[in-house]
Coordinates of C-alpha atoms in Angstrom, one line a residue:
X221 CA 0.0 0.0 0.0
X222 CA 1.7 3.2 -1.1
X223 CA 2.0 6.0 1.4
X224 CA -0.1 9.2 0.9
X225 CA 3.0 11.3 0.8
X226 CA 4.5 9.2 -2.0
X227 CA 1.3 9.4 -4.0
X228 CA 1.1 13.2 -3.6
X229 CA 4.7 13.5 -4.8
X230 CA 4.0 11.3 -7.8
X231 CA 0.9 13.4 -8.7
X232 CA 2.9 16.6 -8.3
X233 CA 5.6 15.3 -10.6
X234 CA 3.1 14.3 -13.2
X235 CA 1.4 17.7 -13.1
X236 CA 4.8 19.5 -13.4
X237 CA 5.7 17.3 -16.4
X238 CA 2.4 18.2 -18.1
X239 CA 2.9 21.9 -17.3
X240 CA 6.4 21.7 -18.9
X241 CA 4.9 20.1 -22.0
X242 CA 2.4 23.0 -22.3
X243 CA 5.0 25.7 -21.8
X244 CA 6.4 27.2 -25.1
X245 CA 10.1 26.7 -25.4
X246 CA 12.4 29.1 -27.1
X247 CA 15.9 28.5 -28.2
X248 CA 18.0 31.5 -27.3
X249 CA 20.8 32.3 -29.6
X250 CA 23.3 35.2 -29.7
X251 CA 22.0 38.3 -31.5
X252 CA 24.8 38.3 -34.1
X253 CA 24.2 34.6 -34.9
X254 CA 20.5 35.3 -35.3
X255 CA 21.2 38.2 -37.6
X256 CA 23.7 36.2 -39.7
X257 CA 21.2 33.3 -39.9
X258 CA 18.5 35.6 -41.2
X259 CA 20.5 37.9 -43.5
X260 CA 23.2 35.6 -44.9
X261 CA 21.0 33.2 -46.9
X262 CA 19.1 35.8 -49.0
X263 CA 22.3 37.9 -49.5
X264 CA 24.2 34.8 -50.8
X265 CA 21.3 33.9 -53.1
X266 CA 21.2 37.5 -54.5
X267 CA 25.0 37.4 -55.1
X268 CA 24.8 34.1 -56.8
X269 CA 22.0 35.4 -59.0
X270 CA 24.0 38.4 -60.0
X271 CA 27.1 36.3 -60.7
X272 CA 25.1 33.9 -63.0
X273 CA 23.4 36.9 -64.7
X274 CA 26.8 38.6 -65.3
X275 CA 28.3 35.4 -66.6
X276 CA 25.4 34.8 -69.0
X277 CA 25.6 38.4 -70.3
X278 CA 29.4 38.1 -70.7
X279 CA 28.9 34.9 -72.7
X280 CA 26.7 36.8 -75.1
X281 CA 24.2 33.9 -75.6
X282 CA 21.5 36.5 -76.2
X283 CA 21.8 40.0 -77.7
X284 CA 22.1 43.0 -75.5
X285 CA 18.5 44.2 -76.0
X286 CA 17.2 40.8 -74.6
X287 CA 19.7 40.4 -71.7
X288 CA 21.3 43.6 -70.5
X289 CA 24.1 43.7 -68.0
X290 CA 23.3 44.1 -64.3
X291 CA 25.1 47.4 -64.4
X292 CA 22.7 48.7 -67.1
X293 CA 19.7 47.8 -65.0
X294 CA 21.2 49.4 -61.9
X295 CA 21.9 52.6 -64.0
X296 CA 18.2 52.8 -64.8
X297 CA 17.2 52.3 -61.1
X298 CA 19.8 54.9 -60.0
X299 CA 18.6 57.4 -62.6
X300 CA 15.0 57.1 -61.5
X301 CA 15.9 57.4 -57.9
X302 CA 17.8 60.6 -58.6
X303 CA 15.1 62.2 -60.5
X304 CA 12.4 61.1 -58.1
X305 CA 10.3 59.1 -60.6
X306 CA 11.0 55.8 -58.7
X307 CA 9.4 57.2 -55.6
X308 CA 6.4 58.6 -57.5
X309 CA 5.6 55.2 -59.2
X310 CA 6.2 53.4 -55.9
X311 CA 3.8 55.7 -54.0
X312 CA 1.1 55.5 -56.7
X313 CA 1.1 51.7 -56.7
X314 CA 1.7 51.0 -53.0
X315 CA -1.0 53.4 -51.7
X316 CA -3.5 52.0 -54.2
X317 CA -2.7 48.4 -53.2
X318 CA -2.9 49.2 -49.5
X319 CA -6.3 51.0 -49.8
X320 CA -7.7 48.3 -52.0
X321 CA -6.5 45.6 -49.7
X322 CA -7.9 47.4 -46.6
X323 CA -11.3 47.5 -48.4
X324 CA -10.9 43.8 -49.2
X325 CA -10.3 43.0 -45.5
X326 CA -13.4 45.0 -44.5
X327 CA -15.5 43.1 -47.1
X328 CA -13.9 39.7 -47.0
X329 CA -13.9 39.3 -43.2
X330 CA -17.6 39.5 -42.5
X331 CA -18.3 37.6 -45.7
X332 CA -16.0 34.8 -44.5
X333 CA -17.8 34.7 -41.1
X334 CA -21.2 34.5 -42.8
X335 CA -20.1 31.8 -45.3
X336 CA -18.5 29.7 -42.5
X337 CA -21.4 29.8 -40.1
X338 CA -24.5 29.9 -42.3
X339 CA -25.0 26.6 -44.2
X340 CA -27.4 28.0 -46.8
X341 CA -25.1 30.8 -47.8
X342 CA -22.1 28.5 -47.8
X343 CA -23.9 26.1 -50.2
X344 CA -24.9 29.0 -52.4
X345 CA -21.7 31.1 -52.8
X346 CA -19.0 28.9 -51.3
X347 CA -18.1 27.3 -54.7
X348 CA -18.4 30.8 -56.3
X349 CA -15.8 32.2 -53.9
X350 CA -13.4 29.3 -54.7
X351 CA -13.9 29.9 -58.4
X352 CA -13.3 33.6 -58.1
X353 CA -10.1 32.9 -56.2
X354 CA -8.8 30.8 -59.0
X355 CA -9.9 33.3 -61.7
X356 CA -6.9 35.3 -63.1
X357 CA -7.4 38.9 -62.0
X358 CA -6.4 40.2 -65.4
X359 CA -9.7 38.9 -66.7
X360 CA -11.5 41.6 -64.7
X361 CA -9.6 44.5 -66.3
X362 CA -11.5 44.7 -69.7
X363 CA -14.9 44.5 -67.9
X364 CA -13.9 47.1 -65.3
X365 CA -12.7 49.4 -68.1
X366 CA -16.0 49.1 -69.8
X367 CA -18.0 49.6 -66.6
X368 CA -16.0 52.4 -65.0
X369 CA -13.8 53.8 -67.7
X370 CA -10.0 54.3 -67.2
X371 CA -10.4 55.7 -63.7
X372 CA -9.3 54.8 -60.2
X373 CA -12.5 52.9 -59.7
X374 CA -11.3 50.4 -62.3
X375 CA -8.1 49.8 -60.4
X376 CA -9.8 49.4 -57.0
X377 CA -12.5 47.1 -58.4
X378 CA -9.8 44.7 -59.9
X379 CA -7.9 44.8 -56.6
X380 CA -11.0 43.9 -54.6
X381 CA -11.9 41.1 -56.9
X382 CA -8.5 39.7 -56.4
X383 CA -8.3 40.0 -52.6
X384 CA -11.8 39.4 -51.2
X385 CA -12.2 35.7 -52.2
X386 CA -8.8 34.8 -50.8
X387 CA -9.5 36.6 -47.5
X388 CA -12.9 35.1 -47.1
X389 CA -11.8 31.6 -48.0
X390 CA -8.8 31.9 -45.6
X391 CA -11.2 32.8 -42.7
X392 CA -13.6 30.0 -43.7
X393 CA -10.7 27.5 -43.6
X394 CA -9.5 28.8 -40.2
X395 CA -13.0 28.6 -38.7
X396 CA -13.5 25.0 -40.0
X397 CA -10.4 24.0 -38.0
X398 CA -11.7 25.3 -34.7
X399 CA -12.5 22.6 -32.2
X400 CA -16.3 22.5 -31.9
X401 CA -16.1 22.7 -28.1
X402 CA -15.0 26.3 -28.2
X403 CA -18.2 27.8 -29.8
X404 CA -20.3 25.6 -27.5
X405 CA -18.5 27.0 -24.4
X406 CA -19.2 30.5 -25.6
X407 CA -22.9 29.6 -26.1
X408 CA -23.1 28.1 -22.6
X409 CA -21.5 31.2 -21.1
X410 CA -24.2 33.4 -22.8
X411 CA -22.1 34.9 -25.6
X412 CA -24.1 36.5 -28.4
X413 CA -23.3 35.7 -32.1
X414 CA -21.3 39.0 -32.4
X415 CA -19.4 38.4 -29.1
X416 CA -18.7 34.8 -30.1
X417 CA -17.3 35.9 -33.5
X418 CA -15.2 38.6 -31.9
X419 CA -13.8 36.7 -28.9
X420 CA -13.9 33.1 -30.0
X421 CA -14.1 32.5 -33.7
X422 CA -11.7 35.1 -35.0
X423 CA -8.9 34.5 -32.3
X424 CA -9.2 30.7 -32.8
X425 CA -9.1 31.0 -36.6
X426 CA -6.3 33.5 -36.6
X427 CA -3.6 31.2 -38.3
X428 CA -5.9 30.4 -41.2
X429 CA -7.2 33.9 -41.4
X430 CA -3.6 35.3 -41.5
X431 CA -2.8 32.8 -44.3
X432 CA -5.8 34.2 -46.2
X433 CA -4.7 37.8 -45.6
X434 CA -1.2 37.0 -47.0
X435 CA -2.7 35.4 -50.1
X436 CA -5.2 38.3 -50.3
X437 CA -2.4 40.8 -50.3
X438 CA -0.5 38.8 -53.0
X439 CA -3.5 38.7 -55.2
X440 CA -4.2 42.4 -54.6
X441 CA -0.6 43.2 -55.7
X442 CA -0.8 41.0 -58.8
X443 CA -4.3 42.4 -59.7
X444 CA -3.0 46.0 -59.3
X445 CA -0.1 45.3 -61.6
X446 CA -2.4 43.8 -64.2
X447 CA -4.7 46.8 -64.0
X448 CA -1.9 49.3 -64.3
X449 CA -0.4 47.6 -67.3
X450 CA -3.6 47.5 -69.2
X451 CA -5.5 50.6 -68.0
X452 CA -3.1 53.5 -68.7
X453 CA -4.4 57.1 -68.4
X454 CA -3.0 60.5 -67.2
X455 CA -5.9 60.5 -64.7
X456 CA -4.4 57.4 -63.0
X457 CA -0.8 58.6 -62.9
X458 CA 2.1 56.3 -63.5
X459 CA 2.5 53.3 -61.3
X460 CA 4.9 50.4 -61.4
X461 CA 2.7 48.6 -64.0
X462 CA 2.7 51.6 -66.3
X463 CA 6.4 52.0 -65.7
X464 CA 6.9 48.4 -66.8
X465 CA 4.6 48.9 -69.8
X466 CA 6.6 52.0 -70.9
X467 CA 9.7 49.8 -71.0
X468 CA 8.0 47.3 -73.2
X469 CA 6.7 49.9 -75.6
X470 CA 10.2 51.4 -75.9
X471 CA 11.8 47.9 -76.2
X472 CA 13.9 49.0 -73.3
X473 CA 14.9 45.8 -71.5
X474 CA 16.8 47.5 -68.7
X475 CA 13.7 49.5 -67.8
X476 CA 11.6 46.4 -67.9
X477 CA 13.9 44.5 -65.6
X478 CA 14.2 47.5 -63.3
X479 CA 10.4 47.7 -63.0
X480 CA 10.2 43.9 -62.2
X481 CA 12.9 44.4 -59.6
X482 CA 10.9 47.3 -57.9
X483 CA 7.7 45.2 -58.0
X484 CA 9.5 42.3 -56.4
X485 CA 11.1 44.6 -53.8
X486 CA 7.7 45.8 -52.6
X487 CA 6.4 42.3 -52.3
X488 CA 9.4 41.1 -50.3
X489 CA 9.2 44.3 -48.1
X490 CA 5.6 43.8 -47.2
X491 CA 6.3 40.1 -46.4
X492 CA 9.2 40.9 -44.1
X493 CA 7.9 44.1 -42.5
X494 CA 4.2 43.2 -42.0
X495 CA 3.2 39.5 -42.4
X496 CA 6.4 37.9 -41.1
X497 CA 6.2 39.7 -37.7
X498 CA 2.4 38.9 -37.5
X499 CA 3.1 35.2 -38.2
X500 CA 5.9 35.1 -35.7
X501 CA 3.7 36.6 -32.9
X502 CA 0.7 34.3 -33.7
X503 CA 2.8 31.1 -33.8
X504 CA 4.8 32.1 -30.7
X505 CA 1.6 32.5 -28.8
X506 CA 0.8 29.0 -29.7
X507 CA 4.2 27.6 -28.9
X508 CA 5.0 27.0 -32.6
X509 CA 7.9 29.5 -33.1
X510 CA 10.4 26.9 -34.3
X511 CA 9.9 27.8 -37.9
X512 CA 11.1 31.3 -37.3

């Protein structure tokens, strides 16, 4: 017959072990090692890309107008930075994308909640949302031009059609992965539908919702570039898409590659400055920070 003290100690040891399993663990590394681990891989990749590019240009497999030297592309970027045109086209495109994406979040979030929780609406428009998400955004540009003319409304409409389905579907996927016990607990505690959505559904679905936001931003940015390439007008000003199209019209490959570089730079910057910190905080709160 085990002694009561021995039993109490065993139970305490088991509880301590379970608490240790639930406690998120973080591997602490030196700051300089963390910086090197984060910065070194992309820097090495960029250097290798430039070396390969320079080698291909030096080998002259393609004529200069098809594959310019890296120095020629950098000269175009430097010139546009000096005369301020690069900042103008970046501002025109980025602020349109941010405004369109913000509107997409305001529309896609309640839409995703309704689709996820109302079976009739899910059966009615769920497949439509999935189809719209797979539809190339460039397909909306001709229709938007005919509906709204070559105006800012055309650009924002195309951005919305690119972002809203992804945001809504991401939230639906996140809600579908919530354990059923959580909404039931909220109902038992007297939470209204609005309070349940705010305090239970959205926080629990945050990983899937965040994935939908990331995809929604990517689709917004791609949609905006498609709209700016096709819908060119002095009323819209010159964005990155129009800058890219100017290079094509002039058969100026350094300008084309410079525009592609700036478009890529914005995408990487938004990922590193906005979504990566959000992902890190969400995963760390759930004890899943190992990937970062």
